[in-house]
Amino acid sequence: MYGSHNGRFAMRGVAAAAGLVLLLAGCSASEDGKGDGDRPGAGASEGGGNPAGIGQRPAGTVPYWVNPDGTAARQVAAYTKDGNAEAAALIRRIAEQPVAEWVGAENPEAEAKGFTRAAAKADRRALLVLYNIPHRDCGQFSKGGAADGDAYRAWVEAVARGIGDRGATVILEPDAVVHLVDGCTPRKLHEERYDLLKGAVERLKKQPGTRVYLDAGNAGWRTPDALFDSLLRAGIGAADGFAVNVSNFQTTAASKEFGKQLSAKVGGKPFVIDTSRNGNGPYTASDSEETWCNPPGRALGEPPTAETGDGLVDAYLWIKRPGESDGDCRGGPKAGEWWPAYALDLVRATK
């Protein structure tokens, strides 16, 4: 995802964030996403582990669920067991924050149900990313997605059933709209993609506790004028808003300015900003087109919160999961895999 076209996006550690999900009822879901850049992730379960003693953030400012058995939490536990207290303390700064759960391709209903039930039990909202559009990422690092339109509609339907009436905030299809604008997605697929995105927004909004934000790129790529018409065609009117800077490194200030300009063109819709890795802004020390891929010297941004002090900014969120690779560049593992060394660097660089 967010490949090197125009050097515009940061690839997100992508891929079905929850491959092994345990339902609250105690039954197991099978592994997700083999062969398309996906990786198995931590599950959510009533009896699931809490290896690092991770708790929830204050509900008043951070209404999103912290997975106490997430990858970062497991890393904290592993470092602690090995007697590496310094590294454990650093990774705990990631583990203690709510990060998005990327719903996988194979068991969408089970995963959505597992995450939302666990979140509801903690009196929080689940933060989910849906990333399964056909011809995903234009065949780049995070290639994959549903086989066709019918398969995608069935997948979204399963996610919606899994969410039920529980609280969930959904980030819908990172880069799907942008790749329509930049020409990466073949023109013959455009009309179907618009139909799929609009249909996904409408279906998810039938769930009473679900908020939907359609991905809208980032401040480092083109202008709002290049995006607003496609967002309208993709169903932004029925969504709660849009998301900016997903998996990218643009500053919060730049993202706000970009989002406000775009909001004015799509009916005043609010937006959320991915602040997971934007603490030091974008990487500018290289002319390489892959400045988005595991760039060095980046840092964690503002912690997730719904208290942004700005009426148009609904939340700062960690949509990209800090510490997961953007792809097999700069010595990193494949997209979406946990990379402890990079996670440690992110925290160390954070002011």
Coordinates of C-alpha atoms in Angstrom, one line a residue:
M1 CA 0.0 0.0 0.0
Y2 CA 1.0 3.5 -0.6
G3 CA 3.8 2.5 -2.9
S4 CA 6.3 4.7 -4.6
H5 CA 4.1 6.4 -7.2
N6 CA 5.1 10.0 -7.1
G7 CA 6.7 9.3 -3.7
R8 CA 3.5 10.4 -2.2
F9 CA 2.4 7.9 0.5
A10 CA 3.8 6.0 3.3
M11 CA 3.1 2.4 3.2
R12 CA 1.3 1.2 6.2
G13 CA 2.0 -2.0 8.0
V14 CA -0.7 -3.3 6.4
A15 CA -2.4 -6.3 6.4
A16 CA -5.0 -8.0 8.4
A17 CA -4.0 -7.0 11.7
A18 CA -5.8 -9.8 13.4
G19 CA -5.1 -13.2 11.9
L20 CA -5.7 -15.2 15.0
V21 CA -8.7 -13.9 16.7
L22 CA -10.4 -15.6 19.7
L23 CA -14.0 -14.7 20.1
L24 CA -15.3 -13.8 23.5
A25 CA -17.3 -17.0 23.5
G26 CA -14.0 -18.8 23.5
C27 CA -14.0 -20.3 20.0
S28 CA -11.0 -19.8 17.7
A29 CA -10.8 -18.2 14.4
S30 CA -8.2 -19.4 11.8
E31 CA -5.2 -17.6 10.5
D32 CA -5.6 -14.9 8.0
G33 CA -4.1 -13.6 4.9
K34 CA -1.3 -15.8 3.7
G35 CA 0.5 -14.8 0.5
D36 CA -0.6 -11.2 0.2
G37 CA 1.7 -9.4 2.5
D38 CA -0.5 -10.0 5.5
R39 CA 0.7 -11.2 8.9
P40 CA -1.0 -12.9 11.7
G41 CA -1.8 -10.5 14.6
A42 CA -2.9 -10.6 18.2
G43 CA -6.3 -11.7 19.0
A44 CA -9.0 -10.4 21.2
S45 CA -10.7 -12.6 23.7
E46 CA -12.4 -12.4 27.1
G47 CA -9.9 -14.9 28.4
G48 CA -7.1 -13.5 26.2
G49 CA -3.7 -12.7 27.6
N50 CA -2.4 -9.4 29.1
P51 CA 1.3 -10.3 29.2
A52 CA 2.5 -6.8 30.0
G53 CA -0.2 -5.7 32.3
I54 CA -1.6 -3.1 29.8
G55 CA -4.7 -1.1 30.8
Q56 CA -7.1 1.2 29.1
R57 CA -6.6 5.0 28.6
P58 CA -9.0 7.4 30.3
A59 CA -12.3 7.1 28.4
G60 CA -13.0 10.8 28.5
T61 CA -10.2 11.7 26.2
V62 CA -9.3 8.3 24.6
P63 CA -12.5 6.4 23.9
Y64 CA -10.6 3.7 21.8
W65 CA -9.8 0.2 23.0
V66 CA -6.2 -0.7 23.8
N67 CA -5.5 -4.4 22.9
P68 CA -3.7 -5.7 26.0
D69 CA -2.5 -8.7 24.0
G70 CA -1.2 -6.8 21.0
T71 CA 2.1 -7.3 19.3
A72 CA 3.8 -4.4 21.2
A73 CA 2.4 -5.7 24.5
R74 CA 3.9 -9.1 23.7
Q75 CA 7.2 -7.5 22.9
V76 CA 7.2 -5.7 26.3
A77 CA 6.6 -9.0 28.0
A78 CA 9.4 -10.7 26.0
Y79 CA 11.9 -7.9 26.8
T80 CA 10.9 -8.0 30.5
K81 CA 11.4 -11.8 30.6
D82 CA 14.8 -11.3 29.1
G83 CA 15.7 -8.7 31.7
N84 CA 15.9 -5.9 29.2
A85 CA 14.0 -3.3 31.3
E86 CA 15.1 -0.3 29.2
A87 CA 13.7 -1.8 25.9
A88 CA 10.6 -2.9 27.7
A89 CA 9.9 0.6 29.0
L90 CA 10.4 2.1 25.5
I91 CA 8.0 -0.3 23.7
R92 CA 5.5 0.1 26.5
R93 CA 5.0 3.6 25.2
I94 CA 3.5 2.1 22.1
A95 CA 1.7 -0.8 23.8
E96 CA -0.2 1.5 26.1
Q97 CA -1.9 3.4 23.3
P98 CA -4.9 2.3 21.2
V99 CA -3.8 1.3 17.7
A100 CA -6.0 0.2 14.7
E101 CA -6.8 -3.4 14.2
W102 CA -6.7 -4.3 10.5
V103 CA -9.4 -6.8 9.7
G104 CA -8.1 -9.7 7.6
A105 CA -9.5 -11.4 4.5
E106 CA -10.3 -14.9 5.8
N107 CA -12.4 -14.4 8.9
P108 CA -13.8 -10.9 8.8
E109 CA -16.9 -11.6 10.9
A110 CA -15.0 -13.4 13.6
E111 CA -12.3 -10.7 13.8
A112 CA -14.8 -7.8 13.8
K113 CA -16.8 -9.5 16.5
G114 CA -13.8 -10.4 18.6
F115 CA -12.4 -6.9 18.6
T116 CA -15.7 -5.1 19.1
R117 CA -16.8 -7.4 21.9
A118 CA -13.5 -7.0 23.7
A119 CA -13.7 -3.2 23.3
A120 CA -17.3 -3.1 24.5
K121 CA -16.4 -5.1 27.6
A122 CA -13.8 -2.4 28.4
D123 CA -16.4 0.3 27.7
R124 CA -14.4 1.5 24.7
R125 CA -14.8 1.7 20.9
A126 CA -12.9 -0.6 18.6
L127 CA -10.8 1.1 15.9
L128 CA -10.8 -0.9 12.7
V129 CA -9.3 -0.6 9.3
L130 CA -10.9 -2.2 6.2
Y131 CA -8.3 -2.8 3.5
N132 CA -9.4 -5.4 1.1
I133 CA -10.6 -3.6 -2.1
P134 CA -9.9 -5.5 -5.3
H135 CA -6.6 -4.6 -7.0
R136 CA -5.3 -3.3 -3.6
D137 CA -2.2 -1.2 -3.7
C138 CA -1.9 -1.6 -7.5
G139 CA 0.1 -4.8 -7.0
Q140 CA 2.8 -3.3 -4.9
F141 CA 4.2 -4.2 -1.5
S142 CA 0.7 -4.6 0.0
K143 CA -0.9 -6.1 -3.1
G144 CA -4.0 -8.4 -2.7
G145 CA -7.6 -7.7 -1.8
A146 CA -10.8 -9.4 -2.6
A147 CA -11.0 -11.4 -5.8
D148 CA -13.8 -9.3 -7.3
G149 CA -16.6 -7.0 -6.5
D150 CA -19.0 -9.6 -5.3
A151 CA -16.3 -11.1 -3.0
Y152 CA -15.7 -7.6 -1.6
R153 CA -19.4 -6.9 -0.9
A154 CA -19.6 -10.3 0.9
W155 CA -16.6 -9.4 3.0
V156 CA -18.0 -6.0 4.0
E157 CA -21.3 -7.7 4.9
A158 CA -19.4 -10.1 7.1
V159 CA -17.5 -7.2 8.8
A160 CA -20.8 -5.4 9.5
R161 CA -22.4 -8.5 11.0
G162 CA -19.4 -8.9 13.2
I163 CA -19.6 -5.3 14.5
G164 CA -23.2 -5.7 15.3
D165 CA -24.5 -2.8 17.4
R166 CA -21.3 -2.3 19.3
G167 CA -19.1 0.8 19.0
A168 CA -16.6 0.9 16.2
T169 CA -14.7 3.5 14.3
V170 CA -13.8 2.3 10.8
I171 CA -11.1 3.7 8.5
L172 CA -12.3 2.6 5.1
E173 CA -9.8 1.5 2.4
P174 CA -6.6 3.4 2.6
D175 CA -5.4 4.6 -0.8
A176 CA -8.4 3.3 -2.7
V177 CA -9.6 6.7 -3.7
V178 CA -6.2 8.2 -4.2
H179 CA -5.2 5.4 -6.6
L180 CA -8.2 6.3 -8.7
V181 CA -7.0 9.9 -8.9
D182 CA -3.3 9.1 -9.6
G183 CA -4.0 6.6 -12.4
C184 CA -2.5 3.7 -10.6
T185 CA -5.8 1.8 -10.7
P186 CA -6.7 0.8 -14.2
R187 CA -9.5 2.9 -15.6
K188 CA -11.7 -0.1 -16.4
L189 CA -12.0 -0.7 -12.7
H190 CA -12.9 2.9 -11.7
E191 CA -16.7 2.7 -11.8
E192 CA -16.8 -0.6 -9.9
R193 CA -14.4 0.8 -7.2
Y194 CA -16.6 3.9 -6.7
D195 CA -19.6 1.6 -6.4
L196 CA -17.8 -0.7 -3.9
L197 CA -16.7 2.2 -1.7
K198 CA -20.1 3.9 -1.7
G199 CA -21.8 0.6 -1.0
A200 CA -19.3 -0.1 1.9
V201 CA -20.0 3.2 3.5
E202 CA -23.8 2.7 3.2
R203 CA -23.6 -0.8 4.6
L204 CA -21.4 0.0 7.5
K205 CA -23.6 3.0 8.4
K206 CA -26.5 0.7 9.0
Q207 CA -24.8 -0.5 12.1
P208 CA -26.0 1.9 14.9
G209 CA -22.7 2.2 16.7
T210 CA -20.4 2.5 13.7
R211 CA -18.6 5.6 12.5
V212 CA -16.9 5.5 9.0
Y213 CA -14.0 7.7 7.8
L214 CA -13.1 7.3 4.1
D215 CA -9.3 7.6 3.4
A216 CA -8.3 10.8 1.7
G217 CA -4.6 10.7 1.2
N218 CA -2.1 13.2 2.9
A219 CA -0.8 16.7 2.8
G220 CA 2.3 15.7 0.8
W221 CA 0.5 14.6 -2.3
R222 CA -1.3 16.9 -4.7
T223 CA -4.0 19.2 -3.5
P224 CA -7.6 18.9 -2.2
D225 CA -8.7 20.0 -5.6
A226 CA -7.4 16.7 -7.0
L227 CA -9.4 14.6 -4.5
F228 CA -12.7 16.1 -3.6
D229 CA -14.7 15.0 -6.7
S230 CA -13.5 11.4 -6.3
L231 CA -14.4 11.4 -2.6
L232 CA -17.9 12.6 -3.4
R233 CA -18.3 9.8 -5.9
A234 CA -17.0 7.3 -3.4
G235 CA -19.7 8.2 -0.9
I236 CA -18.2 10.7 1.5
G237 CA -21.6 12.3 1.8
A238 CA -22.9 9.3 3.8
A239 CA -19.7 8.8 5.8
D240 CA -19.0 10.5 9.1
G241 CA -15.9 12.1 7.6
F242 CA -12.5 11.2 6.1
A243 CA -9.0 10.2 7.3
V244 CA -5.7 11.9 6.4
N245 CA -2.1 11.0 6.7
V246 CA -2.7 7.3 7.1
S247 CA 0.7 5.6 7.4
N248 CA 2.4 8.9 6.4
F249 CA 4.7 11.3 8.2
Q250 CA 3.2 14.7 7.4
T251 CA 3.0 16.9 10.4
T252 CA -0.2 17.4 12.3
A253 CA -0.2 21.1 11.4
A254 CA 0.1 20.3 7.7
S255 CA -2.5 17.6 8.0
K256 CA -4.9 20.0 9.6
E257 CA -4.5 22.6 6.9
F258 CA -4.9 20.0 4.2
G259 CA -7.9 18.4 5.9
K260 CA -9.7 21.7 6.4
Q261 CA -9.2 22.7 2.8
L262 CA -10.6 19.3 1.7
S263 CA -13.5 19.5 4.2
A264 CA -14.6 22.8 2.7
K265 CA -15.0 21.0 -0.6
V266 CA -17.0 18.0 0.7
G267 CA -19.7 19.6 2.7
G268 CA -17.8 20.5 5.8
K269 CA -17.1 16.9 6.8
P270 CA -14.8 16.4 9.8
F271 CA -11.7 14.3 9.7
V272 CA -9.2 12.2 11.7
I273 CA -5.5 12.4 11.5
D274 CA -3.0 9.5 11.7
T275 CA -0.4 10.8 14.1
S276 CA 1.3 7.4 14.7
R277 CA 4.7 8.3 13.2
N278 CA 4.6 12.0 12.3
G279 CA 6.5 13.4 15.3
N280 CA 9.5 14.5 13.2
G281 CA 7.6 15.1 10.0
P282 CA 8.4 13.6 6.7
Y283 CA 11.8 12.2 5.7
T284 CA 13.6 14.7 3.4
A285 CA 17.2 13.6 3.6
S286 CA 17.0 11.5 0.4
D287 CA 15.7 12.0 -3.1
S288 CA 14.7 8.4 -3.3
E289 CA 11.1 7.8 -4.3
E290 CA 10.8 5.5 -1.3
T291 CA 11.0 8.2 1.3
W292 CA 7.7 6.7 2.6
C293 CA 9.2 3.2 3.2
N294 CA 10.8 2.7 6.7
P295 CA 12.4 6.1 6.7
P296 CA 15.0 6.6 9.4
G297 CA 14.8 9.2 12.2
R298 CA 11.0 9.2 12.4
A299 CA 9.1 9.5 15.7
L300 CA 5.8 8.9 17.4
G301 CA 3.3 11.7 17.0
E302 CA 0.6 13.0 19.3
P303 CA -1.0 10.1 21.3
P304 CA -4.5 9.1 20.2
T305 CA -7.2 11.3 21.6
A306 CA -10.6 12.6 20.8
E307 CA -9.8 15.9 22.5
T308 CA -8.1 17.8 19.6
G309 CA -9.2 21.3 20.4
D310 CA -10.5 21.7 16.8
G311 CA -14.1 21.2 15.9
L312 CA -13.2 19.8 12.5
V313 CA -10.7 17.3 13.7
D314 CA -12.6 14.4 15.4
A315 CA -9.5 12.6 16.6
Y316 CA -5.8 12.0 16.4
L317 CA -5.4 8.2 15.9
W318 CA -2.7 5.7 15.5
I319 CA -4.0 4.0 12.3
K320 CA -0.6 2.8 11.1
R321 CA 0.6 0.4 13.8
P322 CA 4.0 1.9 15.0
G323 CA 6.8 -0.7 14.8
E324 CA 5.4 -2.6 11.8
S325 CA 7.3 -2.5 8.6
D326 CA 6.3 -0.6 5.5
G327 CA 7.9 -3.2 3.3
D328 CA 11.1 -5.0 2.5
C329 CA 13.2 -1.8 2.1
R330 CA 16.0 -0.4 4.3
G331 CA 16.5 -3.8 5.8
G332 CA 12.9 -4.2 6.9
P333 CA 10.7 -7.3 6.8
K334 CA 7.7 -7.6 4.6
A335 CA 4.9 -5.1 4.9
G336 CA 2.9 -5.4 8.1
E337 CA 5.5 -7.5 10.1
W338 CA 6.6 -6.3 13.5
W339 CA 10.1 -4.9 13.4
P340 CA 11.4 -4.4 17.0
A341 CA 14.5 -2.3 16.0
Y342 CA 12.3 0.2 14.1
A343 CA 9.8 0.4 16.9
L344 CA 12.6 1.2 19.4
D345 CA 14.0 3.9 17.0
L346 CA 10.6 5.5 16.8
V347 CA 10.3 5.8 20.5
R348 CA 13.8 6.9 21.1
A349 CA 13.4 9.7 18.5
T350 CA 10.2 10.9 20.2
K351 CA 10.5 14.2 22.1

